[in-house]
Amino acid sequence: MQKFLEDLIRRDLSSFADINSQVLLSDGAAEWTQGRRAMRVDFRQGADLLPEVVLAEQSYAYASFFASEHMADLPRLAESLVHSLGDQTHYVEGRARTGESREEEDRASNALLRLGTENRPFNRTRVVFFRGAAGAGKTFALRRLASEQALRVNAGEAGTLFLYIDAQARALARLDDAVALILSDLGASFSYRALSTLTRLGLVVPIVDGFDELIGAGGYGQGFNSLALFISRLERQGAIIASARSAFLEYRHFRESANRYSEKALLNFEIAPVELLPWAEDQIESYLTKAGAISALEAETSADALEQLRTKVGEDGEEFL
């Protein structure tokens, strides 16, 4: 086995191994301790550069082994994620602009799913910045995306899990702290150290919701260094989504700031901006229907309910939507 491949395998397995366990590679096999259990796998020639992994006479493609119940157990994690994200009954799909030109429009979930999983660049990490005004619905859109994708993973229809990480209103100065907390809450079978491995292998796309608040918790420099450090661990692979209020963070300045605060070598990544648009009138009416506002206001239609709300708010001299 070539040395660079040995180093890659050792690094990937080490992120799942117990903190005091070494990964021993010899004669096409690996041994380590995980969850206080002795582990051993054998390797066979795979279809590409990466080997197949054999455990208990069952053979896995390299990435599939890390997704399996022996390692990350992504189907079980997906199930926990669905339960943690709660009810999405009143959700109304928003639309978003993508690209530097901001002329391309798509459903927000479609845009984020596509950028997170499809046509990722060679030798560069993709950083998707999901921006929108405070209260525009970024959190609902991200939670819905993560929940729907988790259901697809559970059903065997998708191989990439979107891991929703809530960094809002938390006294957390580092991304690792937020990751460790959500993994503990979900009962994950791996620690924060393994997230970069799963992201590099395309098995997980982390969603950092409220990146601007993560910055605010520990200061601008510490916040950027936290995200930059995680990106450096991805070694020019994978994708990550970070959301922020559009007024707070100008994504074009992120590269300069990330490199300034990075403790590693110069990062190599591409930025994919996605801007959530305000609801159109038909989307507002759809929400009012789902929320039961028509009967609550004794209106005949959703349009009537919306007009009543406009009138009531207008009486107080407030601007409505």
PDB file of C-alpha atoms in Angstrom:
ATOM      1  CA  MET A   1       0.000   0.000   0.000  1.00  0.00           C
ATOM      2  CA  GLN A   2       1.453   3.389  -0.982  1.00  0.00           C
ATOM      3  CA  LYS A   3       2.433   5.710   1.851  1.00  0.00           C
ATOM      4  CA  PHE A   4       0.027   8.548   0.969  1.00  0.00           C
ATOM      5  CA  LEU A   5      -2.844   6.035   0.944  1.00  0.00           C
ATOM      6  CA  GLU A   6      -1.719   4.603   4.279  1.00  0.00           C
ATOM      7  CA  ASP A   7      -1.629   8.123   5.731  1.00  0.00           C
ATOM      8  CA  LEU A   8      -5.133   8.847   4.420  1.00  0.00           C
ATOM      9  CA  ILE A   9      -6.588   5.632   5.862  1.00  0.00           C
ATOM     10  CA  ARG A  10      -4.824   6.103   9.195  1.00  0.00           C
ATOM     11  CA  ARG A  11      -6.108   9.695   9.459  1.00  0.00           C
ATOM     12  CA  ASP A  12      -9.689   8.710   8.619  1.00  0.00           C
ATOM     13  CA  LEU A  13      -9.796   5.791  11.048  1.00  0.00           C
ATOM     14  CA  SER A  14      -8.077   7.815  13.780  1.00  0.00           C
ATOM     15  CA  SER A  15     -10.956  10.306  13.796  1.00  0.00           C
ATOM     16  CA  PHE A  16     -13.248   7.471  14.976  1.00  0.00           C
ATOM     17  CA  ALA A  17     -10.728   5.715  17.231  1.00  0.00           C
ATOM     18  CA  ASP A  18     -10.618   6.200  20.982  1.00  0.00           C
ATOM     19  CA  ILE A  19      -8.509   9.199  21.897  1.00  0.00           C
ATOM     20  CA  ASN A  20      -5.659   7.078  23.285  1.00  0.00           C
ATOM     21  CA  SER A  21      -5.768   4.436  20.524  1.00  0.00           C
ATOM     22  CA  GLN A  22      -3.279   4.169  17.684  1.00  0.00           C
ATOM     23  CA  VAL A  23      -4.296   2.908  14.258  1.00  0.00           C
ATOM     24  CA  LEU A  24      -1.916   0.135  13.218  1.00  0.00           C
ATOM     25  CA  LEU A  25      -1.614  -0.646   9.504  1.00  0.00           C
ATOM     26  CA  SER A  26       0.143  -3.757   8.262  1.00  0.00           C
ATOM     27  CA  ASP A  27      -0.250  -6.390   5.558  1.00  0.00           C
ATOM     28  CA  GLY A  28      -3.406  -4.899   4.072  1.00  0.00           C
ATOM     29  CA  ALA A  29      -5.212  -4.636   7.419  1.00  0.00           C
ATOM     30  CA  ALA A  30      -5.878  -2.060  10.126  1.00  0.00           C
ATOM     31  CA  GLU A  31      -6.394  -2.428  13.880  1.00  0.00           C
ATOM     32  CA  TRP A  32      -7.559   0.137  16.432  1.00  0.00           C
ATOM     33  CA  THR A  33      -9.800   0.577  19.487  1.00  0.00           C
ATOM     34  CA  GLN A  34     -13.191   2.230  19.117  1.00  0.00           C
ATOM     35  CA  GLY A  35     -15.712   2.560  21.900  1.00  0.00           C
ATOM     36  CA  ARG A  36     -13.370   0.407  23.991  1.00  0.00           C
ATOM     37  CA  ARG A  37     -13.782  -2.399  21.464  1.00  0.00           C
ATOM     38  CA  ALA A  38     -10.943  -3.869  19.445  1.00  0.00           C
ATOM     39  CA  MET A  39     -11.535  -3.314  15.716  1.00  0.00           C
ATOM     40  CA  ARG A  40      -9.858  -4.955  12.731  1.00  0.00           C
ATOM     41  CA  VAL A  41     -10.574  -4.574   9.032  1.00  0.00           C
ATOM     42  CA  ASP A  42      -8.921  -5.907   5.890  1.00  0.00           C
ATOM     43  CA  PHE A  43      -8.505  -4.075   2.616  1.00  0.00           C
ATOM     44  CA  ARG A  44      -9.038  -5.209  -0.969  1.00  0.00           C
ATOM     45  CA  GLN A  45      -8.414  -3.476  -4.248  1.00  0.00           C
ATOM     46  CA  GLY A  46     -11.324  -1.127  -4.941  1.00  0.00           C
ATOM     47  CA  ALA A  47     -12.751   0.195  -8.187  1.00  0.00           C
ATOM     48  CA  ASP A  48     -10.762   3.422  -7.796  1.00  0.00           C
ATOM     49  CA  LEU A  49      -7.866   4.687  -5.729  1.00  0.00           C
ATOM     50  CA  LEU A  50      -9.544   3.916  -2.404  1.00  0.00           C
ATOM     51  CA  PRO A  51      -9.693   0.302  -1.228  1.00  0.00           C
ATOM     52  CA  GLU A  52     -12.707  -1.779  -0.307  1.00  0.00           C
ATOM     53  CA  VAL A  53     -13.032  -2.470   3.423  1.00  0.00           C
ATOM     54  CA  VAL A  54     -13.807  -5.981   4.692  1.00  0.00           C
ATOM     55  CA  LEU A  55     -15.262  -6.505   8.156  1.00  0.00           C
ATOM     56  CA  ALA A  56     -16.862  -9.728   9.424  1.00  0.00           C
ATOM     57  CA  GLU A  57     -16.698 -11.154   5.883  1.00  0.00           C
ATOM     58  CA  GLN A  58     -18.752  -8.255   4.514  1.00  0.00           C
ATOM     59  CA  SER A  59     -17.197  -5.945   1.946  1.00  0.00           C
ATOM     60  CA  TYR A  60     -17.883  -2.194   1.775  1.00  0.00           C
ATOM     61  CA  ALA A  61     -16.869   0.570  -0.581  1.00  0.00           C
ATOM     62  CA  TYR A  62     -14.533   2.872   1.331  1.00  0.00           C
ATOM     63  CA  ALA A  63     -17.038   5.699   1.978  1.00  0.00           C
ATOM     64  CA  SER A  64     -19.878   3.248   2.630  1.00  0.00           C
ATOM     65  CA  PHE A  65     -17.872   1.671   5.441  1.00  0.00           C
ATOM     66  CA  PHE A  66     -17.662   5.021   7.251  1.00  0.00           C
ATOM     67  CA  ALA A  67     -21.420   5.506   6.815  1.00  0.00           C
ATOM     68  CA  SER A  68     -22.193   2.005   8.136  1.00  0.00           C
ATOM     69  CA  GLU A  69     -23.366   0.955  11.583  1.00  0.00           C
ATOM     70  CA  HIS A  70     -19.754   0.087  12.449  1.00  0.00           C
ATOM     71  CA  MET A  71     -18.675   3.727  12.190  1.00  0.00           C
ATOM     72  CA  ALA A  72     -20.953   6.809  11.834  1.00  0.00           C
ATOM     73  CA  ASP A  73     -24.220   4.814  11.515  1.00  0.00           C
ATOM     74  CA  LEU A  74     -25.721   7.565   9.369  1.00  0.00           C
ATOM     75  CA  PRO A  75     -29.212   5.997   9.037  1.00  0.00           C
ATOM     76  CA  ARG A  76     -29.641   6.027  12.822  1.00  0.00           C
ATOM     77  CA  LEU A  77     -28.261   9.566  13.016  1.00  0.00           C
ATOM     78  CA  ALA A  78     -30.697  10.605  10.297  1.00  0.00           C
ATOM     79  CA  GLU A  79     -33.592   9.220  12.322  1.00  0.00           C
ATOM     80  CA  SER A  80     -32.497  11.185  15.405  1.00  0.00           C
ATOM     81  CA  LEU A  81     -32.107  14.310  13.294  1.00  0.00           C
ATOM     82  CA  VAL A  82     -35.677  14.069  11.967  1.00  0.00           C
ATOM     83  CA  HIS A  83     -37.047  13.831  15.517  1.00  0.00           C
ATOM     84  CA  SER A  84     -34.899  16.709  16.755  1.00  0.00           C
ATOM     85  CA  LEU A  85     -35.974  19.080  13.980  1.00  0.00           C
ATOM     86  CA  GLY A  86     -39.627  18.739  14.932  1.00  0.00           C
ATOM     87  CA  ASP A  87     -42.844  19.526  13.122  1.00  0.00           C
ATOM     88  CA  GLN A  88     -42.636  21.201   9.705  1.00  0.00           C
ATOM     89  CA  THR A  89     -46.409  21.411   9.115  1.00  0.00           C
ATOM     90  CA  HIS A  90     -46.577  25.163   8.541  1.00  0.00           C
ATOM     91  CA  TYR A  91     -43.493  25.363   6.335  1.00  0.00           C
ATOM     92  CA  VAL A  92     -43.801  27.347   3.097  1.00  0.00           C
ATOM     93  CA  GLU A  93     -41.036  26.970   0.522  1.00  0.00           C
ATOM     94  CA  GLY A  94     -39.119  30.165  -0.178  1.00  0.00           C
ATOM     95  CA  ARG A  95     -37.216  31.143  -3.273  1.00  0.00           C
ATOM     96  CA  ALA A  96     -33.581  32.119  -3.482  1.00  0.00           C
ATOM     97  CA  ARG A  97     -31.137  33.793  -5.837  1.00  0.00           C
ATOM     98  CA  THR A  98     -27.888  31.985  -6.540  1.00  0.00           C
ATOM     99  CA  GLY A  99     -24.618  32.907  -8.197  1.00  0.00           C
ATOM    100  CA  GLU A 100     -22.551  36.054  -8.224  1.00  0.00           C
ATOM    101  CA  SER A 101     -24.908  37.713 -10.702  1.00  0.00           C
ATOM    102  CA  ARG A 102     -27.882  37.110  -8.376  1.00  0.00           C
ATOM    103  CA  GLU A 103     -30.024  36.580 -11.463  1.00  0.00           C
ATOM    104  CA  GLU A 104     -30.638  32.838 -11.119  1.00  0.00           C
ATOM    105  CA  GLU A 105     -33.742  31.984  -9.070  1.00  0.00           C
ATOM    106  CA  ASP A 106     -34.752  28.616  -7.656  1.00  0.00           C
ATOM    107  CA  ARG A 107     -36.559  27.082  -4.708  1.00  0.00           C
ATOM    108  CA  ALA A 108     -34.310  27.592  -1.705  1.00  0.00           C
ATOM    109  CA  SER A 109     -34.169  23.878  -0.856  1.00  0.00           C
ATOM    110  CA  ASN A 110     -33.322  22.942  -4.450  1.00  0.00           C
ATOM    111  CA  ALA A 111     -30.503  25.488  -4.594  1.00  0.00           C
ATOM    112  CA  LEU A 112     -28.973  24.395  -1.282  1.00  0.00           C
ATOM    113  CA  LEU A 113     -29.318  20.690  -2.042  1.00  0.00           C
ATOM    114  CA  ARG A 114     -27.736  21.107  -5.474  1.00  0.00           C
ATOM    115  CA  LEU A 115     -24.819  23.184  -4.239  1.00  0.00           C
ATOM    116  CA  GLY A 116     -24.222  20.853  -1.307  1.00  0.00           C
ATOM    117  CA  THR A 117     -24.188  17.589  -3.246  1.00  0.00           C
ATOM    118  CA  GLU A 118     -23.772  18.141  -6.989  1.00  0.00           C
ATOM    119  CA  ASN A 119     -20.911  19.202  -9.264  1.00  0.00           C
ATOM    120  CA  ARG A 120     -18.571  20.064  -6.451  1.00  0.00           C
ATOM    121  CA  PRO A 121     -15.267  21.516  -7.664  1.00  0.00           C
ATOM    122  CA  PHE A 122     -12.097  19.479  -7.912  1.00  0.00           C
ATOM    123  CA  ASN A 123      -9.526  20.136  -5.201  1.00  0.00           C
ATOM    124  CA  ARG A 124     -11.596  22.890  -3.525  1.00  0.00           C
ATOM    125  CA  THR A 125     -14.045  22.921  -0.656  1.00  0.00           C
ATOM    126  CA  ARG A 126     -17.382  24.535  -1.470  1.00  0.00           C
ATOM    127  CA  VAL A 127     -18.571  27.080   1.115  1.00  0.00           C
ATOM    128  CA  VAL A 128     -22.247  27.913   0.571  1.00  0.00           C
ATOM    129  CA  PHE A 129     -23.219  31.219   2.185  1.00  0.00           C
ATOM    130  CA  PHE A 130     -26.969  31.330   2.764  1.00  0.00           C
ATOM    131  CA  ARG A 131     -27.917  34.922   3.427  1.00  0.00           C
ATOM    132  CA  GLY A 132     -31.106  36.783   4.153  1.00  0.00           C
ATOM    133  CA  ALA A 133     -32.540  39.494   6.353  1.00  0.00           C
ATOM    134  CA  ALA A 134     -33.339  38.717   9.985  1.00  0.00           C
ATOM    135  CA  GLY A 135     -36.710  36.947  10.087  1.00  0.00           C
ATOM    136  CA  ALA A 136     -36.657  36.038   6.385  1.00  0.00           C
ATOM    137  CA  GLY A 137     -36.988  32.319   7.171  1.00  0.00           C
ATOM    138  CA  LYS A 138     -33.411  31.034   6.842  1.00  0.00           C
ATOM    139  CA  THR A 139     -33.685  28.774   9.874  1.00  0.00           C
ATOM    140  CA  PHE A 140     -36.977  27.226   8.732  1.00  0.00           C
ATOM    141  CA  ALA A 141     -35.534  26.612   5.258  1.00  0.00           C
ATOM    142  CA  LEU A 142     -32.380  24.965   6.637  1.00  0.00           C
ATOM    143  CA  ARG A 143     -34.251  22.818   9.144  1.00  0.00           C
ATOM    144  CA  ARG A 144     -36.654  21.690   6.415  1.00  0.00           C
ATOM    145  CA  LEU A 145     -33.748  20.842   4.090  1.00  0.00           C
ATOM    146  CA  ALA A 146     -31.988  18.822   6.797  1.00  0.00           C
ATOM    147  CA  SER A 147     -35.193  16.996   7.761  1.00  0.00           C
ATOM    148  CA  GLU A 148     -36.175  16.049   4.196  1.00  0.00           C
ATOM    149  CA  GLN A 149     -32.661  14.876   3.352  1.00  0.00           C
ATOM    150  CA  ALA A 150     -32.517  12.823   6.561  1.00  0.00           C
ATOM    151  CA  LEU A 151     -35.728  11.067   5.504  1.00  0.00           C
ATOM    152  CA  ARG A 152     -34.148  10.297   2.117  1.00  0.00           C
ATOM    153  CA  VAL A 153     -31.026   8.900   3.816  1.00  0.00           C
ATOM    154  CA  ASN A 154     -33.187   6.741   6.071  1.00  0.00           C
ATOM    155  CA  ALA A 155     -35.075   5.414   3.055  1.00  0.00           C
ATOM    156  CA  GLY A 156     -31.845   4.598   1.219  1.00  0.00           C
ATOM    157  CA  GLU A 157     -32.600   7.233  -1.429  1.00  0.00           C
ATOM    158  CA  ALA A 158     -29.614   9.479  -0.640  1.00  0.00           C
ATOM    159  CA  GLY A 159     -26.099   8.993   0.641  1.00  0.00           C
ATOM    160  CA  THR A 160     -25.391  12.483   1.977  1.00  0.00           C
ATOM    161  CA  LEU A 161     -26.798  13.737   5.282  1.00  0.00           C
ATOM    162  CA  PHE A 162     -27.224  17.457   5.955  1.00  0.00           C
ATOM    163  CA  LEU A 163     -26.260  17.928   9.619  1.00  0.00           C
ATOM    164  CA  TYR A 164     -28.080  20.927  11.084  1.00  0.00           C
ATOM    165  CA  ILE A 165     -25.913  22.747  13.662  1.00  0.00           C
ATOM    166  CA  ASP A 166     -27.698  25.497  15.592  1.00  0.00           C
ATOM    167  CA  ALA A 167     -25.203  28.227  16.476  1.00  0.00           C
ATOM    168  CA  GLN A 168     -27.877  30.817  17.281  1.00  0.00           C
ATOM    169  CA  ALA A 169     -28.113  32.380  20.728  1.00  0.00           C
ATOM    170  CA  ARG A 170     -25.474  30.014  22.122  1.00  0.00           C
ATOM    171  CA  ALA A 171     -22.471  31.030  24.181  1.00  0.00           C
ATOM    172  CA  LEU A 172     -20.157  29.070  21.910  1.00  0.00           C
ATOM    173  CA  ALA A 173     -16.997  30.635  20.562  1.00  0.00           C
ATOM    174  CA  ARG A 174     -15.871  27.700  18.427  1.00  0.00           C
ATOM    175  CA  LEU A 175     -17.537  25.624  15.756  1.00  0.00           C
ATOM    176  CA  ASP A 176     -16.171  22.469  17.417  1.00  0.00           C
ATOM    177  CA  ASP A 177     -18.169  23.327  20.550  1.00  0.00           C
ATOM    178  CA  ALA A 178     -21.400  23.633  18.563  1.00  0.00           C
ATOM    179  CA  VAL A 179     -20.706  20.378  16.707  1.00  0.00           C
ATOM    180  CA  ALA A 180     -19.910  18.477  19.909  1.00  0.00           C
ATOM    181  CA  LEU A 181     -23.147  19.714  21.492  1.00  0.00           C
ATOM    182  CA  ILE A 182     -25.423  18.708  18.608  1.00  0.00           C
ATOM    183  CA  LEU A 183     -23.761  15.293  18.239  1.00  0.00           C
ATOM    184  CA  SER A 184     -24.262  14.674  21.959  1.00  0.00           C
ATOM    185  CA  ASP A 185     -27.923  15.729  21.732  1.00  0.00           C
ATOM    186  CA  LEU A 186     -28.471  13.391  18.772  1.00  0.00           C
ATOM    187  CA  GLY A 187     -26.744  10.453  20.463  1.00  0.00           C
ATOM    188  CA  ALA A 188     -24.262  10.164  17.588  1.00  0.00           C
ATOM    189  CA  SER A 189     -21.814   7.270  17.615  1.00  0.00           C
ATOM    190  CA  PHE A 190     -18.871   9.526  16.730  1.00  0.00           C
ATOM    191  CA  SER A 191     -17.296  12.705  18.107  1.00  0.00           C
ATOM    192  CA  TYR A 192     -16.707  16.106  16.529  1.00  0.00           C
ATOM    193  CA  ARG A 193     -13.281  14.849  15.368  1.00  0.00           C
ATOM    194  CA  ALA A 194     -14.934  12.583  12.792  1.00  0.00           C
ATOM    195  CA  LEU A 195     -17.120  15.257  11.190  1.00  0.00           C
ATOM    196  CA  SER A 196     -14.343  16.498   8.910  1.00  0.00           C
ATOM    197  CA  THR A 197     -13.728  12.907   7.719  1.00  0.00           C
ATOM    198  CA  LEU A 198     -17.411  12.391   6.923  1.00  0.00           C
ATOM    199  CA  THR A 199     -17.539  15.776   5.172  1.00  0.00           C
ATOM    200  CA  ARG A 200     -14.467  15.027   3.056  1.00  0.00           C
ATOM    201  CA  LEU A 201     -15.991  11.712   1.992  1.00  0.00           C
ATOM    202  CA  GLY A 202     -19.189  13.478   0.883  1.00  0.00           C
ATOM    203  CA  LEU A 203     -21.277  11.669   3.516  1.00  0.00           C
ATOM    204  CA  VAL A 204     -22.212  14.770   5.521  1.00  0.00           C
ATOM    205  CA  VAL A 205     -22.748  18.434   4.661  1.00  0.00           C
ATOM    206  CA  PRO A 206     -22.626  20.507   7.882  1.00  0.00           C
ATOM    207  CA  ILE A 207     -25.116  23.379   8.120  1.00  0.00           C
ATOM    208  CA  VAL A 208     -23.971  26.114  10.518  1.00  0.00           C
ATOM    209  CA  ASP A 209     -27.109  28.147  11.178  1.00  0.00           C
ATOM    210  CA  GLY A 210     -26.337  31.566  12.614  1.00  0.00           C
ATOM    211  CA  PHE A 211     -22.671  31.818  11.712  1.00  0.00           C
ATOM    212  CA  ASP A 212     -22.820  35.544  12.498  1.00  0.00           C
ATOM    213  CA  GLU A 213     -23.893  34.736  16.064  1.00  0.00           C
ATOM    214  CA  LEU A 214     -21.066  32.208  16.368  1.00  0.00           C
ATOM    215  CA  ILE A 215     -18.728  35.065  15.448  1.00  0.00           C
ATOM    216  CA  GLY A 216     -20.374  37.343  17.994  1.00  0.00           C
ATOM    217  CA  ALA A 217     -19.941  34.835  20.819  1.00  0.00           C
ATOM    218  CA  GLY A 218     -16.163  34.819  20.678  1.00  0.00           C
ATOM    219  CA  GLY A 219     -15.247  37.883  18.688  1.00  0.00           C
ATOM    220  CA  TYR A 220     -14.802  38.410  14.972  1.00  0.00           C
ATOM    221  CA  GLY A 221     -11.313  36.909  14.767  1.00  0.00           C
ATOM    222  CA  GLN A 222     -12.097  33.816  16.807  1.00  0.00           C
ATOM    223  CA  GLY A 223     -15.286  33.169  14.865  1.00  0.00           C
ATOM    224  CA  PHE A 224     -13.614  33.327  11.480  1.00  0.00           C
ATOM    225  CA  ASN A 225     -10.693  31.268  12.717  1.00  0.00           C
ATOM    226  CA  SER A 226     -13.137  28.629  13.954  1.00  0.00           C
ATOM    227  CA  LEU A 227     -14.742  28.200  10.523  1.00  0.00           C
ATOM    228  CA  ALA A 228     -11.426  28.532   8.691  1.00  0.00           C
ATOM    229  CA  LEU A 229      -9.877  25.838  10.867  1.00  0.00           C
ATOM    230  CA  PHE A 230     -12.701  23.440  10.065  1.00  0.00           C
ATOM    231  CA  ILE A 231     -12.381  24.174   6.335  1.00  0.00           C
ATOM    232  CA  SER A 232      -8.643  23.487   6.527  1.00  0.00           C
ATOM    233  CA  ARG A 233      -9.381  20.016   7.940  1.00  0.00           C
ATOM    234  CA  LEU A 234     -11.435  19.247   4.832  1.00  0.00           C
ATOM    235  CA  GLU A 235      -8.258  19.409   2.753  1.00  0.00           C
ATOM    236  CA  ARG A 236      -9.933  20.930  -0.317  1.00  0.00           C
ATOM    237  CA  GLN A 237     -12.854  18.514  -0.344  1.00  0.00           C
ATOM    238  CA  GLY A 238     -16.512  18.425   0.646  1.00  0.00           C
ATOM    239  CA  ALA A 239     -19.005  21.223   1.220  1.00  0.00           C
ATOM    240  CA  ILE A 240     -20.343  23.263   4.130  1.00  0.00           C
ATOM    241  CA  ILE A 241     -23.317  25.631   4.422  1.00  0.00           C
ATOM    242  CA  ALA A 242     -23.144  28.710   6.667  1.00  0.00           C
ATOM    243  CA  SER A 243     -26.096  31.047   7.176  1.00  0.00           C
ATOM    244  CA  ALA A 244     -25.961  34.672   8.255  1.00  0.00           C
ATOM    245  CA  ARG A 245     -27.969  37.863   8.123  1.00  0.00           C
ATOM    246  CA  SER A 246     -27.137  39.638   4.877  1.00  0.00           C
ATOM    247  CA  ALA A 247     -26.532  42.927   6.681  1.00  0.00           C
ATOM    248  CA  PHE A 248     -23.958  41.346   8.977  1.00  0.00           C
ATOM    249  CA  LEU A 249     -21.662  39.380   6.721  1.00  0.00           C
ATOM    250  CA  GLU A 250     -20.359  40.313   3.302  1.00  0.00           C
ATOM    251  CA  TYR A 251     -19.314  36.969   1.834  1.00  0.00           C
ATOM    252  CA  ARG A 252     -16.868  38.537  -0.614  1.00  0.00           C
ATOM    253  CA  HIS A 253     -14.676  39.505   2.341  1.00  0.00           C
ATOM    254  CA  PHE A 254     -14.705  36.017   3.827  1.00  0.00           C
ATOM    255  CA  ARG A 255     -11.703  34.704   1.900  1.00  0.00           C
ATOM    256  CA  GLU A 256      -9.445  37.518   3.064  1.00  0.00           C
ATOM    257  CA  SER A 257     -10.669  37.246   6.646  1.00  0.00           C
ATOM    258  CA  ALA A 258     -10.501  33.446   6.738  1.00  0.00           C
ATOM    259  CA  ASN A 259      -6.921  33.404   5.495  1.00  0.00           C
ATOM    260  CA  ARG A 260      -5.986  36.133   7.955  1.00  0.00           C
ATOM    261  CA  TYR A 261      -7.311  34.194  10.921  1.00  0.00           C
ATOM    262  CA  SER A 262      -6.466  30.693   9.733  1.00  0.00           C
ATOM    263  CA  GLU A 263      -3.875  28.818  11.756  1.00  0.00           C
ATOM    264  CA  LYS A 264      -3.169  26.571   8.773  1.00  0.00           C
ATOM    265  CA  ALA A 265      -1.776  27.116   5.294  1.00  0.00           C
ATOM    266  CA  LEU A 266      -3.685  29.156   2.718  1.00  0.00           C
ATOM    267  CA  LEU A 267      -7.140  27.682   2.262  1.00  0.00           C
ATOM    268  CA  ASN A 268      -8.482  26.576  -1.096  1.00  0.00           C
ATOM    269  CA  PHE A 269     -12.249  26.885  -1.404  1.00  0.00           C
ATOM    270  CA  GLU A 270     -14.962  28.370  -3.578  1.00  0.00           C
ATOM    271  CA  ILE A 271     -17.788  30.543  -2.311  1.00  0.00           C
ATOM    272  CA  ALA A 272     -21.323  29.862  -3.549  1.00  0.00           C
ATOM    273  CA  PRO A 273     -23.727  32.630  -2.459  1.00  0.00           C
ATOM    274  CA  VAL A 274     -27.436  31.913  -1.975  1.00  0.00           C
ATOM    275  CA  GLU A 275     -29.771  34.756  -1.006  1.00  0.00           C
ATOM    276  CA  LEU A 276     -33.200  33.979   0.432  1.00  0.00           C
ATOM    277  CA  LEU A 277     -35.865  36.246  -1.035  1.00  0.00           C
ATOM    278  CA  PRO A 278     -38.790  37.730   0.925  1.00  0.00           C
ATOM    279  CA  TRP A 279     -42.085  35.901   0.547  1.00  0.00           C
ATOM    280  CA  ALA A 280     -44.309  36.880  -2.341  1.00  0.00           C
ATOM    281  CA  GLU A 281     -47.990  37.476  -1.615  1.00  0.00           C
ATOM    282  CA  ASP A 282     -49.041  33.962  -2.654  1.00  0.00           C
ATOM    283  CA  GLN A 283     -46.516  32.483  -0.211  1.00  0.00           C
ATOM    284  CA  ILE A 284     -47.872  34.627   2.623  1.00  0.00           C
ATOM    285  CA  GLU A 285     -51.393  33.469   1.801  1.00  0.00           C
ATOM    286  CA  SER A 286     -50.221  29.847   1.753  1.00  0.00           C
ATOM    287  CA  TYR A 287     -48.785  30.254   5.243  1.00  0.00           C
ATOM    288  CA  LEU A 288     -51.979  31.869   6.534  1.00  0.00           C
ATOM    289  CA  THR A 289     -53.948  28.918   5.194  1.00  0.00           C
ATOM    290  CA  LYS A 290     -51.645  26.362   6.850  1.00  0.00           C
ATOM    291  CA  ALA A 291     -51.659  28.293  10.122  1.00  0.00           C
ATOM    292  CA  GLY A 292     -55.465  28.379  10.272  1.00  0.00           C
ATOM    293  CA  ALA A 293     -55.659  32.168   9.999  1.00  0.00           C
ATOM    294  CA  ILE A 294     -58.675  32.062   7.655  1.00  0.00           C
ATOM    295  CA  SER A 295     -60.995  30.585  10.270  1.00  0.00           C
ATOM    296  CA  ALA A 296     -59.358  32.523  13.125  1.00  0.00           C
ATOM    297  CA  LEU A 297     -60.072  35.803  11.345  1.00  0.00           C
ATOM    298  CA  GLU A 298     -63.440  34.577  10.040  1.00  0.00           C
ATOM    299  CA  ALA A 299     -62.262  35.371   6.527  1.00  0.00           C
ATOM    300  CA  GLU A 300     -63.587  33.739   3.356  1.00  0.00           C
ATOM    301  CA  THR A 301     -60.257  33.290   1.610  1.00  0.00           C
ATOM    302  CA  SER A 302     -56.549  33.541   2.346  1.00  0.00           C
ATOM    303  CA  ALA A 303     -56.478  36.803   0.382  1.00  0.00           C
ATOM    304  CA  ASP A 304     -59.202  38.179   2.658  1.00  0.00           C
ATOM    305  CA  ALA A 305     -57.237  37.067   5.726  1.00  0.00           C
ATOM    306  CA  LEU A 306     -54.130  38.815   4.424  1.00  0.00           C
ATOM    307  CA  GLU A 307     -56.068  42.012   3.769  1.00  0.00           C
ATOM    308  CA  GLN A 308     -57.520  41.932   7.276  1.00  0.00           C
ATOM    309  CA  LEU A 309     -54.038  41.594   8.734  1.00  0.00           C
ATOM    310  CA  ARG A 310     -52.800  44.474   6.605  1.00  0.00           C
ATOM    311  CA  THR A 311     -55.655  46.618   7.875  1.00  0.00           C
ATOM    312  CA  LYS A 312     -55.182  45.663  11.530  1.00  0.00           C
ATOM    313  CA  VAL A 313     -51.449  46.294  11.453  1.00  0.00           C
ATOM    314  CA  GLY A 314     -51.941  49.438   9.438  1.00  0.00           C
ATOM    315  CA  GLU A 315     -54.214  50.864  12.120  1.00  0.00           C
ATOM    316  CA  ASP A 316     -51.241  50.862  14.484  1.00  0.00           C
ATOM    317  CA  GLY A 317     -49.132  52.709  11.961  1.00  0.00           C
ATOM    318  CA  GLU A 318     -46.915  49.695  11.324  1.00  0.00           C
ATOM    319  CA  GLU A 319     -45.647  48.502   7.955  1.00  0.00           C
ATOM    320  CA  PHE A 320     -46.821  44.970   7.211  1.00  0.00           C
ATOM    321  CA  LEU A 321     -44.410  42.806   5.209  1.00  0.00           C
TER     322      LEU A 321
END
